[in-house]
Short mmCIF file of N, CA and C in Angstrom, two decimals:
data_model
loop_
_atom_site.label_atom_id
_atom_site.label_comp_id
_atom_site.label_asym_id
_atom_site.label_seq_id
_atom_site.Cartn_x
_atom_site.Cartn_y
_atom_site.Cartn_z
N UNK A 1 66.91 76.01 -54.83
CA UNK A 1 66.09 74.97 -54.26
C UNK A 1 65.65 75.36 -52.84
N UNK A 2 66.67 75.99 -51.71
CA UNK A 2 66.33 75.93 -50.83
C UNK A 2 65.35 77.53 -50.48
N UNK A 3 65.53 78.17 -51.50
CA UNK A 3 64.81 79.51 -51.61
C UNK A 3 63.40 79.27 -51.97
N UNK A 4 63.20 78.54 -52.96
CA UNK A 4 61.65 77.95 -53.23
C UNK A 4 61.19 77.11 -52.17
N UNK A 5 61.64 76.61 -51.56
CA UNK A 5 61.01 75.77 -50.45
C UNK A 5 61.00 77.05 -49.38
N UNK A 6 61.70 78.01 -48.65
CA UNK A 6 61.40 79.03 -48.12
C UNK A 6 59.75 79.81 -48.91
N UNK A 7 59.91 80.29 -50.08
CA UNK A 7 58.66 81.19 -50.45
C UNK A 7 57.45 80.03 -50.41
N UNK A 8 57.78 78.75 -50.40
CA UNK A 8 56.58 77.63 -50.76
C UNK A 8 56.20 77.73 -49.12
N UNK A 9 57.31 77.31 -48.38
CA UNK A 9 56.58 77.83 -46.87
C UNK A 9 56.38 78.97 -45.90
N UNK A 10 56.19 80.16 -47.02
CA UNK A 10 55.74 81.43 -46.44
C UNK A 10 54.57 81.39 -46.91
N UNK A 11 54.23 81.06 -47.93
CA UNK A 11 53.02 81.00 -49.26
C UNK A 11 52.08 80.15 -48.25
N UNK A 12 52.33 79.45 -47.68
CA UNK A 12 51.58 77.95 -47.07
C UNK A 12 51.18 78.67 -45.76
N UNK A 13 52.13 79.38 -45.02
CA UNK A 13 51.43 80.14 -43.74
C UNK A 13 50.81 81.00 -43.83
N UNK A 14 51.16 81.91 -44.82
CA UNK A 14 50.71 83.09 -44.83
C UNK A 14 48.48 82.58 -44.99
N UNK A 15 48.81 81.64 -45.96
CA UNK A 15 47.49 81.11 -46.60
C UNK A 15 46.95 80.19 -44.98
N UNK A 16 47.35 79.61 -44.29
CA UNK A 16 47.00 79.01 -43.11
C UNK A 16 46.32 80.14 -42.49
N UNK A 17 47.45 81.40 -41.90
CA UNK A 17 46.94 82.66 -40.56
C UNK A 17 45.54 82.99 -41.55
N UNK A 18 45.63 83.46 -42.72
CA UNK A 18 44.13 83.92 -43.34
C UNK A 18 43.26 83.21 -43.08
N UNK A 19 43.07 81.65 -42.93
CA UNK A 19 42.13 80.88 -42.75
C UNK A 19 41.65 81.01 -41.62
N UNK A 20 43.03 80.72 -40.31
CA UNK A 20 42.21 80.67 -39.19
C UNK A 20 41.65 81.90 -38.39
N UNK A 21 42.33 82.99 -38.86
CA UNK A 21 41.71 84.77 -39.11
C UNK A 21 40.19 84.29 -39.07
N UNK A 22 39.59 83.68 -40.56
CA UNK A 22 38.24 83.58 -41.31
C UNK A 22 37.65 83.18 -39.92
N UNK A 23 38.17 82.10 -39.69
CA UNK A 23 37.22 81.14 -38.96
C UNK A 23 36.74 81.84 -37.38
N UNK A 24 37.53 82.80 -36.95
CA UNK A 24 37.25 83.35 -35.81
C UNK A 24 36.27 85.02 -35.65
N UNK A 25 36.47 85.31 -36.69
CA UNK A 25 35.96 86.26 -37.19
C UNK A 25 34.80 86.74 -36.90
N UNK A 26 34.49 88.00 -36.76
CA UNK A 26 32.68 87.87 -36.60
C UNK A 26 32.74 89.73 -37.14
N UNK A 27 31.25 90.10 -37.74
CA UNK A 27 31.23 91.47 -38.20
C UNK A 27 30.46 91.51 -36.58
N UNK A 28 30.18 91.24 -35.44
CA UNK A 28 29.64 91.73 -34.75
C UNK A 28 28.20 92.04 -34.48
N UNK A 29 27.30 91.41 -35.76
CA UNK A 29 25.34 91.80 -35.60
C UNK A 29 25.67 90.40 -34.99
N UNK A 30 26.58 88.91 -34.88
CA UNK A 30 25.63 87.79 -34.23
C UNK A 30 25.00 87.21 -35.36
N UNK A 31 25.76 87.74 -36.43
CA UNK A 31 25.18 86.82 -37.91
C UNK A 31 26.48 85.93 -38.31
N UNK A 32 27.83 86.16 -37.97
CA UNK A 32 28.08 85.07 -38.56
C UNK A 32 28.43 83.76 -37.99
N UNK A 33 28.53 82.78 -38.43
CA UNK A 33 28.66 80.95 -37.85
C UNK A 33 27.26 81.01 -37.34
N UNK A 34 28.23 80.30 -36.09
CA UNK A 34 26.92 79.35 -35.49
C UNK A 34 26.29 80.74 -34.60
N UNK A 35 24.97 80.18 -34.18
CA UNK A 35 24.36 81.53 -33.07
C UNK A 35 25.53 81.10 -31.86
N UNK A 36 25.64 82.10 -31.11
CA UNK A 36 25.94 82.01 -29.53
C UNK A 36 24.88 81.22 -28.94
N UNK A 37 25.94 80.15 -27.76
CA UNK A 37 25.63 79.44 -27.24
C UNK A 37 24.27 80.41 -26.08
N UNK A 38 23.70 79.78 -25.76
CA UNK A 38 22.58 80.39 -24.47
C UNK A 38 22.73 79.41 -23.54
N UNK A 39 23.46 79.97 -22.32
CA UNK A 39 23.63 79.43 -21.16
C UNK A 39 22.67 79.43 -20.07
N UNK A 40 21.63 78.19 -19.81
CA UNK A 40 20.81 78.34 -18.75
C UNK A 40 21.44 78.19 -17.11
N UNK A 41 21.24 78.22 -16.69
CA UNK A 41 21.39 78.34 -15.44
C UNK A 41 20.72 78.40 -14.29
N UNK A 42 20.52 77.85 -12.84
CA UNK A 42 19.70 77.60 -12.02
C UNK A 42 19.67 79.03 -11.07
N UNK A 43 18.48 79.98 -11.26
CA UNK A 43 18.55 81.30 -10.51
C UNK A 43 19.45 80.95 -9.04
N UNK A 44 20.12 81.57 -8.91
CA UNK A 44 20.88 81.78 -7.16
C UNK A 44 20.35 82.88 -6.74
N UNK A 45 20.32 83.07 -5.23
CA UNK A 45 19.85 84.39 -4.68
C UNK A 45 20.84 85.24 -4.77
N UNK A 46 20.83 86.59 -4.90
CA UNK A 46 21.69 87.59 -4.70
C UNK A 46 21.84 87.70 -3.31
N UNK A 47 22.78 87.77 -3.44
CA UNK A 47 23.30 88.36 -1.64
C UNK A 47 23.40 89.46 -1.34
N UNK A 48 22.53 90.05 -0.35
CA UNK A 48 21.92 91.21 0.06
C UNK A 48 22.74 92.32 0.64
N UNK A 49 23.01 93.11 0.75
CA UNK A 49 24.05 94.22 1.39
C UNK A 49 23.23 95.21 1.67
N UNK A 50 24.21 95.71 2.60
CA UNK A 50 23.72 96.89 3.46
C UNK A 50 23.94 98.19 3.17
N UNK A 51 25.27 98.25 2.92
CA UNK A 51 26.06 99.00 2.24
C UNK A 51 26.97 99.14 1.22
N UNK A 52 26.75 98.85 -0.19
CA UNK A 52 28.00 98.49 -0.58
C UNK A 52 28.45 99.84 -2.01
N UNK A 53 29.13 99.96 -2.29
CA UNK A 53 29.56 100.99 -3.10
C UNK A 53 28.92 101.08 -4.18
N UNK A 54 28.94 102.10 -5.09
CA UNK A 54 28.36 101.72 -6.50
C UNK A 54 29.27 101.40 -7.32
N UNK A 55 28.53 100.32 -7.69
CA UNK A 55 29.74 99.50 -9.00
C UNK A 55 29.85 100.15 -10.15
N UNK A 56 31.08 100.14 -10.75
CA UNK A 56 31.67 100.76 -12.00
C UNK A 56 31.94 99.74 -12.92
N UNK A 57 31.79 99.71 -14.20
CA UNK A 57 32.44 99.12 -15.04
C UNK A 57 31.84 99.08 -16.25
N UNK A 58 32.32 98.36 -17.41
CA UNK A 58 31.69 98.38 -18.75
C UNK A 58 31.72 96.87 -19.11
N UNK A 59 30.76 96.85 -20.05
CA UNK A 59 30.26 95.61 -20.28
C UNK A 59 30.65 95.50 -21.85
N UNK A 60 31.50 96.08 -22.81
CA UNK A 60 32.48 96.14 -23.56
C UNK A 60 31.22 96.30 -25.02
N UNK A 61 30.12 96.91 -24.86
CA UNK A 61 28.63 97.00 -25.67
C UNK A 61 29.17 98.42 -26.24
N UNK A 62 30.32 99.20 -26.16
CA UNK A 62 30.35 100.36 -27.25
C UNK A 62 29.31 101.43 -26.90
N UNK A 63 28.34 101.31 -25.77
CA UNK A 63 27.05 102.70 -25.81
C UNK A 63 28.05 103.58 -24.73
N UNK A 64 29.09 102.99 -23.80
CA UNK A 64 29.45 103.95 -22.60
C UNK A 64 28.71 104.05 -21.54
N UNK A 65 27.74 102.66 -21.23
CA UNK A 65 27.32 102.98 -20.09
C UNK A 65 27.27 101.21 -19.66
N UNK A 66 27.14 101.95 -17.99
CA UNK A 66 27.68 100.84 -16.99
C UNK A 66 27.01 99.32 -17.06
N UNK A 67 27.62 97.96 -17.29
CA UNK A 67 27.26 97.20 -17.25
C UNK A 67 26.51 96.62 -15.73
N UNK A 68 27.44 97.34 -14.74
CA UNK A 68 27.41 96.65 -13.49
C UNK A 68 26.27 97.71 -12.52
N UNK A 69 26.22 96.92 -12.14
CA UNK A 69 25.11 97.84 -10.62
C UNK A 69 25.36 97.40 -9.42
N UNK A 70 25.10 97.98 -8.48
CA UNK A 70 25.35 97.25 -6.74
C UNK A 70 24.02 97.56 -6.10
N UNK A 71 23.03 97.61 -7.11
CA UNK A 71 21.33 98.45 -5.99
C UNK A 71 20.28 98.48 -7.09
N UNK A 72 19.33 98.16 -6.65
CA UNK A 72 18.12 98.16 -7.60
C UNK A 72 16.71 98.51 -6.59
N UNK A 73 16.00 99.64 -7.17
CA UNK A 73 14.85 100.78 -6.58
C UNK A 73 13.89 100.56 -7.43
N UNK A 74 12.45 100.55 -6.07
CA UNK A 74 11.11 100.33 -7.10
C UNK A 74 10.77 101.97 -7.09
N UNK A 75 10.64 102.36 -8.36
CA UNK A 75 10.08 104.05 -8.50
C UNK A 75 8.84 104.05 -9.24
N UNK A 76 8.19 104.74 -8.54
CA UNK A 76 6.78 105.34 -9.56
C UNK A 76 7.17 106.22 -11.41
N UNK A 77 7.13 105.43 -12.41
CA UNK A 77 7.05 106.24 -13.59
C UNK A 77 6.41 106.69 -14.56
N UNK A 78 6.42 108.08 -14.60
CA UNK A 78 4.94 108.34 -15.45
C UNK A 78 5.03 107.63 -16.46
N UNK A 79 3.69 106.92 -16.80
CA UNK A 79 2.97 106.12 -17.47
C UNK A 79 3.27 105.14 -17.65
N UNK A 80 3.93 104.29 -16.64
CA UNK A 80 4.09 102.82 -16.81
C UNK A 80 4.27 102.13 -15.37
N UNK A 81 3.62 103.08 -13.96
CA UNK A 81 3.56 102.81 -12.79
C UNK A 81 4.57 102.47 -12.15
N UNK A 82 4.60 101.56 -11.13
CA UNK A 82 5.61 101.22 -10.59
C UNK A 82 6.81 100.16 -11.06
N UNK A 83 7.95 100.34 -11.31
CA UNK A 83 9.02 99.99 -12.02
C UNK A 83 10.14 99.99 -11.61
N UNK A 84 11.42 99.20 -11.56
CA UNK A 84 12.38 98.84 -11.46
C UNK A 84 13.88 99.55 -11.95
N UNK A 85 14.56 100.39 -11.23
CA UNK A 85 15.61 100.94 -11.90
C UNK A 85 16.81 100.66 -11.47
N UNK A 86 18.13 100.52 -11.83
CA UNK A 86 19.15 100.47 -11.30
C UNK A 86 20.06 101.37 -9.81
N UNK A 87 21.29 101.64 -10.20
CA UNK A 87 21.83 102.35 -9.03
C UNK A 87 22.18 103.64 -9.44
N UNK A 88 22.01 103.75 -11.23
CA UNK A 88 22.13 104.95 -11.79
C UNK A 88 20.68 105.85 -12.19
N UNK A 89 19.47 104.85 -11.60
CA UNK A 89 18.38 105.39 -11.69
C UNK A 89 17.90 104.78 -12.98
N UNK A 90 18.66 103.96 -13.86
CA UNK A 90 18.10 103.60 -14.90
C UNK A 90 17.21 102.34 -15.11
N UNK A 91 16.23 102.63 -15.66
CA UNK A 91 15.04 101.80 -15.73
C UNK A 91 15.81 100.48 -16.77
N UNK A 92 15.13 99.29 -15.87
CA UNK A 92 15.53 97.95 -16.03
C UNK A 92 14.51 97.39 -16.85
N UNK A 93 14.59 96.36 -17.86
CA UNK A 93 13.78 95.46 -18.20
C UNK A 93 13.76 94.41 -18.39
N UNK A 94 12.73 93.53 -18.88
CA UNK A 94 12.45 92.19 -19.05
C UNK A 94 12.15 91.97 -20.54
N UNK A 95 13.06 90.71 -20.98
CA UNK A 95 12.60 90.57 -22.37
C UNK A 95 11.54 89.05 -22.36
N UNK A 96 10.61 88.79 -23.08
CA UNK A 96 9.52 87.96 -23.34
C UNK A 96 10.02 86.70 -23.66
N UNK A 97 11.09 87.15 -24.36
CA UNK A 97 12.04 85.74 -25.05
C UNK A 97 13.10 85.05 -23.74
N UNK A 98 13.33 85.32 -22.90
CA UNK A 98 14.07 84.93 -22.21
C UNK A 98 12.66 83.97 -21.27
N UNK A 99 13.58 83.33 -20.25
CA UNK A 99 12.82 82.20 -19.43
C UNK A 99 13.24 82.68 -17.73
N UNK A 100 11.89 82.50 -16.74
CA UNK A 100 12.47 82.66 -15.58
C UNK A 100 12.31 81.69 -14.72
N UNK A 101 12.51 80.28 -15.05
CA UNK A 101 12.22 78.62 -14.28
C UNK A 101 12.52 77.90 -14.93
N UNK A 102 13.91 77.51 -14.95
CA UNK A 102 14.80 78.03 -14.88
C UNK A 102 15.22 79.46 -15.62
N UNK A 103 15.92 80.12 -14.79
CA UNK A 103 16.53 81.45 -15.20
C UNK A 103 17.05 81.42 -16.80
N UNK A 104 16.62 81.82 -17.53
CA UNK A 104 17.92 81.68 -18.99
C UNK A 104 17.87 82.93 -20.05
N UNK A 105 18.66 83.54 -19.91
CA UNK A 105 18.71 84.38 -20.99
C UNK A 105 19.14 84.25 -22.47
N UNK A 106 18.55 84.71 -23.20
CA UNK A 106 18.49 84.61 -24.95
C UNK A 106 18.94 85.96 -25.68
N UNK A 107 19.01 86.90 -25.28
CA UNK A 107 19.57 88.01 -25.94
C UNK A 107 21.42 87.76 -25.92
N UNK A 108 21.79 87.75 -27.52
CA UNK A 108 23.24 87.82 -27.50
C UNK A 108 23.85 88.23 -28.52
N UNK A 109 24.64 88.59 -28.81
CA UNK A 109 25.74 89.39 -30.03
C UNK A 109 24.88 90.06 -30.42
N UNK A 110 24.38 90.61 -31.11
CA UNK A 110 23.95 91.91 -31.35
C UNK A 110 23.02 92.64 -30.96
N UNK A 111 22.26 91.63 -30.46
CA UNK A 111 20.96 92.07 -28.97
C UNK A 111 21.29 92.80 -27.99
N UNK A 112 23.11 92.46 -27.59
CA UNK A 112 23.11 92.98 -26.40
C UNK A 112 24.09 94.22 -26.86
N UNK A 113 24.38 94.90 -27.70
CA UNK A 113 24.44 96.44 -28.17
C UNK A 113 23.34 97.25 -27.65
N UNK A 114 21.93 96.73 -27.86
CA UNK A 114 20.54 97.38 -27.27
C UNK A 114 21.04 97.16 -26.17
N UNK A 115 20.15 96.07 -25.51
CA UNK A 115 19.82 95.48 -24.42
C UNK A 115 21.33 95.43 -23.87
N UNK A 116 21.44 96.08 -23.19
CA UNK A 116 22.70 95.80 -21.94
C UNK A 116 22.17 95.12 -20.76
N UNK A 117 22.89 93.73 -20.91
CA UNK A 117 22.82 92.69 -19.46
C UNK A 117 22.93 93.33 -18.41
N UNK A 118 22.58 93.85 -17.07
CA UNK A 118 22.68 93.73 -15.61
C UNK A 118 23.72 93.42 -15.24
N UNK A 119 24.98 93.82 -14.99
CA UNK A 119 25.94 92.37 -14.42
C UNK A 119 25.96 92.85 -12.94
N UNK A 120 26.01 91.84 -12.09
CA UNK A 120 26.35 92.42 -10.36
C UNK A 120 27.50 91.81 -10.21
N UNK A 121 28.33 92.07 -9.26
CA UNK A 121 29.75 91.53 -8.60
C UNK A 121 29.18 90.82 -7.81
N UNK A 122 29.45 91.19 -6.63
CA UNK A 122 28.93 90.50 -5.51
C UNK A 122 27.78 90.66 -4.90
N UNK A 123 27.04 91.64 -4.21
CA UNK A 123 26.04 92.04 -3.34
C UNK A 123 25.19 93.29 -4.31
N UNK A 124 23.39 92.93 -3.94
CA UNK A 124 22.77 94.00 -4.38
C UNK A 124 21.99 95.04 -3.26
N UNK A 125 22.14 96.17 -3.21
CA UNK A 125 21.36 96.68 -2.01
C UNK A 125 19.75 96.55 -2.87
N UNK A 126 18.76 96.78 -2.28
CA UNK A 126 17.57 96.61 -3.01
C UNK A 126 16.12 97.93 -1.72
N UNK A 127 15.38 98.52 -2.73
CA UNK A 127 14.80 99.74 -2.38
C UNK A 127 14.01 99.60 -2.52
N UNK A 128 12.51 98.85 -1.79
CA UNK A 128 11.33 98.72 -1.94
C UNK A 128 11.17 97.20 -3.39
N UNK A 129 12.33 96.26 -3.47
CA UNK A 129 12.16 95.49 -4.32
C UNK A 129 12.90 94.43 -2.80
N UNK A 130 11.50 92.99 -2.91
CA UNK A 130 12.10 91.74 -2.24
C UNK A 130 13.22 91.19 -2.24
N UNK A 131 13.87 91.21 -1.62
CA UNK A 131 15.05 90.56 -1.50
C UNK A 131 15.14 89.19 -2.08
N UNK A 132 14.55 88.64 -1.77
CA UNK A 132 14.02 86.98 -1.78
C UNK A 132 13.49 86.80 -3.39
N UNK A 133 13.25 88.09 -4.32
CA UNK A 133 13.07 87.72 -5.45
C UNK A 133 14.21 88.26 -6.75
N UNK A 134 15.33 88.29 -5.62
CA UNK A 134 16.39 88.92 -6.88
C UNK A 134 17.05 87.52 -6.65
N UNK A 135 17.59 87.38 -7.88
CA UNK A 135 19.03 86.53 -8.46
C UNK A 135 19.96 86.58 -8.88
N UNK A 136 20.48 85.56 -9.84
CA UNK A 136 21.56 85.51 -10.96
C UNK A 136 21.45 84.39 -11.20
N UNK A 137 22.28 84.83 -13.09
CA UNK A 137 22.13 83.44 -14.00
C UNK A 137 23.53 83.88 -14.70
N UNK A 138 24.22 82.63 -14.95
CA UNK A 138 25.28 82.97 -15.27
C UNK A 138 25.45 83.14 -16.53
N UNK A 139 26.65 84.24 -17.21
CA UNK A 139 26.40 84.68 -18.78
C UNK A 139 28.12 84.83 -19.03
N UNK A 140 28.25 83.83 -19.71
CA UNK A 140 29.64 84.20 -20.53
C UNK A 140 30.64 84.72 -19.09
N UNK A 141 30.81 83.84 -18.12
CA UNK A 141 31.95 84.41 -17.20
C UNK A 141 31.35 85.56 -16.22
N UNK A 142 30.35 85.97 -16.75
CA UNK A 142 29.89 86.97 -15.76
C UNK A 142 28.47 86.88 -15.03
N UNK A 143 28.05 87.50 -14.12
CA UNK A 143 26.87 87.21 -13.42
C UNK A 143 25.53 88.23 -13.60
N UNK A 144 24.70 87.50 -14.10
CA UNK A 144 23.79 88.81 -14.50
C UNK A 144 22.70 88.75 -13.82
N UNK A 145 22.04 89.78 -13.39
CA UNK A 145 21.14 89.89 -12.09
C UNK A 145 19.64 89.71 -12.55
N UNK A 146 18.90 88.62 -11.59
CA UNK A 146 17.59 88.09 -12.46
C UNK A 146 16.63 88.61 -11.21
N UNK A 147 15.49 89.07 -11.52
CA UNK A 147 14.21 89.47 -10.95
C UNK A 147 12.84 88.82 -11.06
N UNK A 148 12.29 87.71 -10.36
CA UNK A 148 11.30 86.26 -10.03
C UNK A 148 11.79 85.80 -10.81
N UNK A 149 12.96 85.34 -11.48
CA UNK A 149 13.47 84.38 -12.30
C UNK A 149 14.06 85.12 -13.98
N UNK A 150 13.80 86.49 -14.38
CA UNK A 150 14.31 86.69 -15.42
C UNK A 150 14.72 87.79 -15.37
N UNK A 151 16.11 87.59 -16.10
CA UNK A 151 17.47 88.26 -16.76
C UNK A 151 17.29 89.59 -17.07
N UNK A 152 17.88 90.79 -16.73
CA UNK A 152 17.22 91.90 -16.47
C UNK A 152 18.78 92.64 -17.01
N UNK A 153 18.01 93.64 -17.94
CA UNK A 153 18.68 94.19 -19.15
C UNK A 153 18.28 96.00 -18.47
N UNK A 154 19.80 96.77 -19.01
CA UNK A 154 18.95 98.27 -19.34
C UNK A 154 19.05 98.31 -21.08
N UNK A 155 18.52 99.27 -21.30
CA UNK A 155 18.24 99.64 -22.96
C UNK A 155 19.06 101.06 -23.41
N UNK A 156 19.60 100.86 -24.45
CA UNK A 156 20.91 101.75 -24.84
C UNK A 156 19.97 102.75 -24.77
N UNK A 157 18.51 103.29 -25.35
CA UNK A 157 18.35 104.27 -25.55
C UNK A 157 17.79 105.05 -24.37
N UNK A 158 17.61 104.67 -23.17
CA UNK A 158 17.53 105.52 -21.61
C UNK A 158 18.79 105.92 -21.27
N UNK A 159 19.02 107.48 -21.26
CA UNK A 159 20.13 107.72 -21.38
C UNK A 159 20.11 108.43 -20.00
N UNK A 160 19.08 108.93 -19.37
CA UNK A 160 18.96 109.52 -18.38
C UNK A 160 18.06 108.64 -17.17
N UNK A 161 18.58 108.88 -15.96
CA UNK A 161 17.16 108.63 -15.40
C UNK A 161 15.91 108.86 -15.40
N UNK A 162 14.74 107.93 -15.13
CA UNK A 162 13.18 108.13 -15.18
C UNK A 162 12.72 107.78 -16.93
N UNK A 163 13.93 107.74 -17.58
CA UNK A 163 13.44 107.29 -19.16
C UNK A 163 13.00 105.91 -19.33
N UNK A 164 11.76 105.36 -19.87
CA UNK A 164 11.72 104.51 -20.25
C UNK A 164 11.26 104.30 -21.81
N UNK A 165 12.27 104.48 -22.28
CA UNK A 165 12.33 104.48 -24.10
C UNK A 165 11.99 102.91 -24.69
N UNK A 166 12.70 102.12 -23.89
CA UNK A 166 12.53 101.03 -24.03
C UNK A 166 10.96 100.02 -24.16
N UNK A 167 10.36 100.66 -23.55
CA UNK A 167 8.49 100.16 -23.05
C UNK A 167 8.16 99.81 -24.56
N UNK A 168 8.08 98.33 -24.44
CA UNK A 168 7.14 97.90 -24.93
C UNK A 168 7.89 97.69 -26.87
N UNK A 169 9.36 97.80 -26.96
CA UNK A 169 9.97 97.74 -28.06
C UNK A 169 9.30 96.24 -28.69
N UNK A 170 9.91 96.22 -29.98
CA UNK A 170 9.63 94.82 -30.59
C UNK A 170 8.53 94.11 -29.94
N UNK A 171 7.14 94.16 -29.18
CA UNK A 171 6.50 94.07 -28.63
C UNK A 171 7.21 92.65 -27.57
N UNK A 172 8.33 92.89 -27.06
CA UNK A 172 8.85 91.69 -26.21
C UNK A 172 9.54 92.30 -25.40
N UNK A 173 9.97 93.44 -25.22
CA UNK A 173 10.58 94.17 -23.74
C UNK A 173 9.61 95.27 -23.15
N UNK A 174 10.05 94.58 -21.78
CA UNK A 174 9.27 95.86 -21.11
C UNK A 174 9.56 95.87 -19.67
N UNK A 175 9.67 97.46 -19.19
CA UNK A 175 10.18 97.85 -17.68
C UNK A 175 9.73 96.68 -16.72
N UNK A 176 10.46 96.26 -16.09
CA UNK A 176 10.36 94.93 -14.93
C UNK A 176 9.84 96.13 -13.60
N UNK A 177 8.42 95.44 -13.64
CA UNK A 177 7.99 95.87 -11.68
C UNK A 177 8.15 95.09 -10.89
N UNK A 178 8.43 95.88 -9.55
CA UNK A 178 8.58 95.62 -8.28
C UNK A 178 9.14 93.95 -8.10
N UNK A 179 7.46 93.23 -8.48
CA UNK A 179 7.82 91.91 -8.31
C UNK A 179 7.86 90.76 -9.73
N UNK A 180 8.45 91.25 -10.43
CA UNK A 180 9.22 90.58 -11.72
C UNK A 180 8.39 90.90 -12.96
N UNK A 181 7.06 91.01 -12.87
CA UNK A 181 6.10 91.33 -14.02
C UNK A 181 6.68 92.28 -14.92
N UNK A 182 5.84 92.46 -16.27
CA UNK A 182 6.43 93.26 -17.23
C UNK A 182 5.30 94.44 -17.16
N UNK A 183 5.63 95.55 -17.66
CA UNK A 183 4.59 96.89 -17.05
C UNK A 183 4.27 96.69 -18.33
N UNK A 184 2.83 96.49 -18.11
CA UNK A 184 2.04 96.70 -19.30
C UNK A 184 1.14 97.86 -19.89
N UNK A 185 1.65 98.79 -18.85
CA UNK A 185 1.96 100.59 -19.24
C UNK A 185 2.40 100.76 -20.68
N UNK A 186 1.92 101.37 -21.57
CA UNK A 186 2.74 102.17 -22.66
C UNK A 186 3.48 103.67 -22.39
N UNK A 187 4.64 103.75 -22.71
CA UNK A 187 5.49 104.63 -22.51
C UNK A 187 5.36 105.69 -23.24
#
């Protein structure tokens, strides 16, 4: 008796942990349940630095490259003019689907495998880009750096500096200039 009531309540958990396993679950494209929430948020200014180190870190997207930046440079690039790159030289963009009044970004779970979010810590140095037109909007705990109001991504496939592979994908991203516009350069 008291052995069947033991296997009846191993049988009963074991069948519980599988369920709540199911329910948390995800294959990772952002297909299963509900979509991810999209957090709007009211642009804040970035706070400007003079000097500050270059930021390290990963943004947990599986490509191996840096989520974070501490500096953002306006550079001339062949064939898509003047344009926006990070602190690793990598060209930044703007997606069509996102909003910049209020700030809100829309790329998530499997969008952002491509599209890698911007994240800043604290301070951005900035290189021929306004001070007064950088931000942040907040994303899942972290702070992601917005340019005249929108959410500013690099693209897995610029692997080097001066690449802009990204120009003009899904006809809704494209290299962010100087002052927030999308380069309507083809790459």
């Amino acid at each position: 008796m008291i052995s069947r009531r033991i296997v009846l309540s191993l049988a009963a958990g074991l069948a519980a942990s599988c369920l709540l396993g199911a329910c948390g679950s995800s294959d990772g494209t952002g297909t299963a349940g509900a979509a991810a929430p999209v957090t709007p948020a009211t642009s804040a200014p970035a706070t400007p630095a003079t000097s500050a180190p270059a930021a390290t870190g990963s943004t947990g997207s599986g490509s191996g490259q840096s989520g974070t930046t501490a500096g953002v440079t306006a550079v001339a690039a062949q064939g898509v003019g003047s344009i926006v790159t990070d602190d690793q030289g990598l060209t930044l963009y703007r997606y069509d689907k996102d909003e910049p009044n209020p700030s809100k970004w829309t790329c998530s779970g499997a969008c952002t495998k491509t599209w890698i979010p911007v994240i800043v810590q604290d301070s951005v140095r900035t290189t021929g880009v306004e001070k007064s037109l950088l931000g942040t909007v907040h994303r899942n705990g972290r702070t992601q750096l917005t340019l005249s109001g929108w959410p500013l991504y690099r693209y897995v496939g610029d692997t080097a500096a001066g690449q802009v592979n990204g120009q003009g994908k899904d006809g809704a991203w494209y290299a962010v200039t100087p002052s927030g516009q999308k380069s309507a350069a083809t790459g």
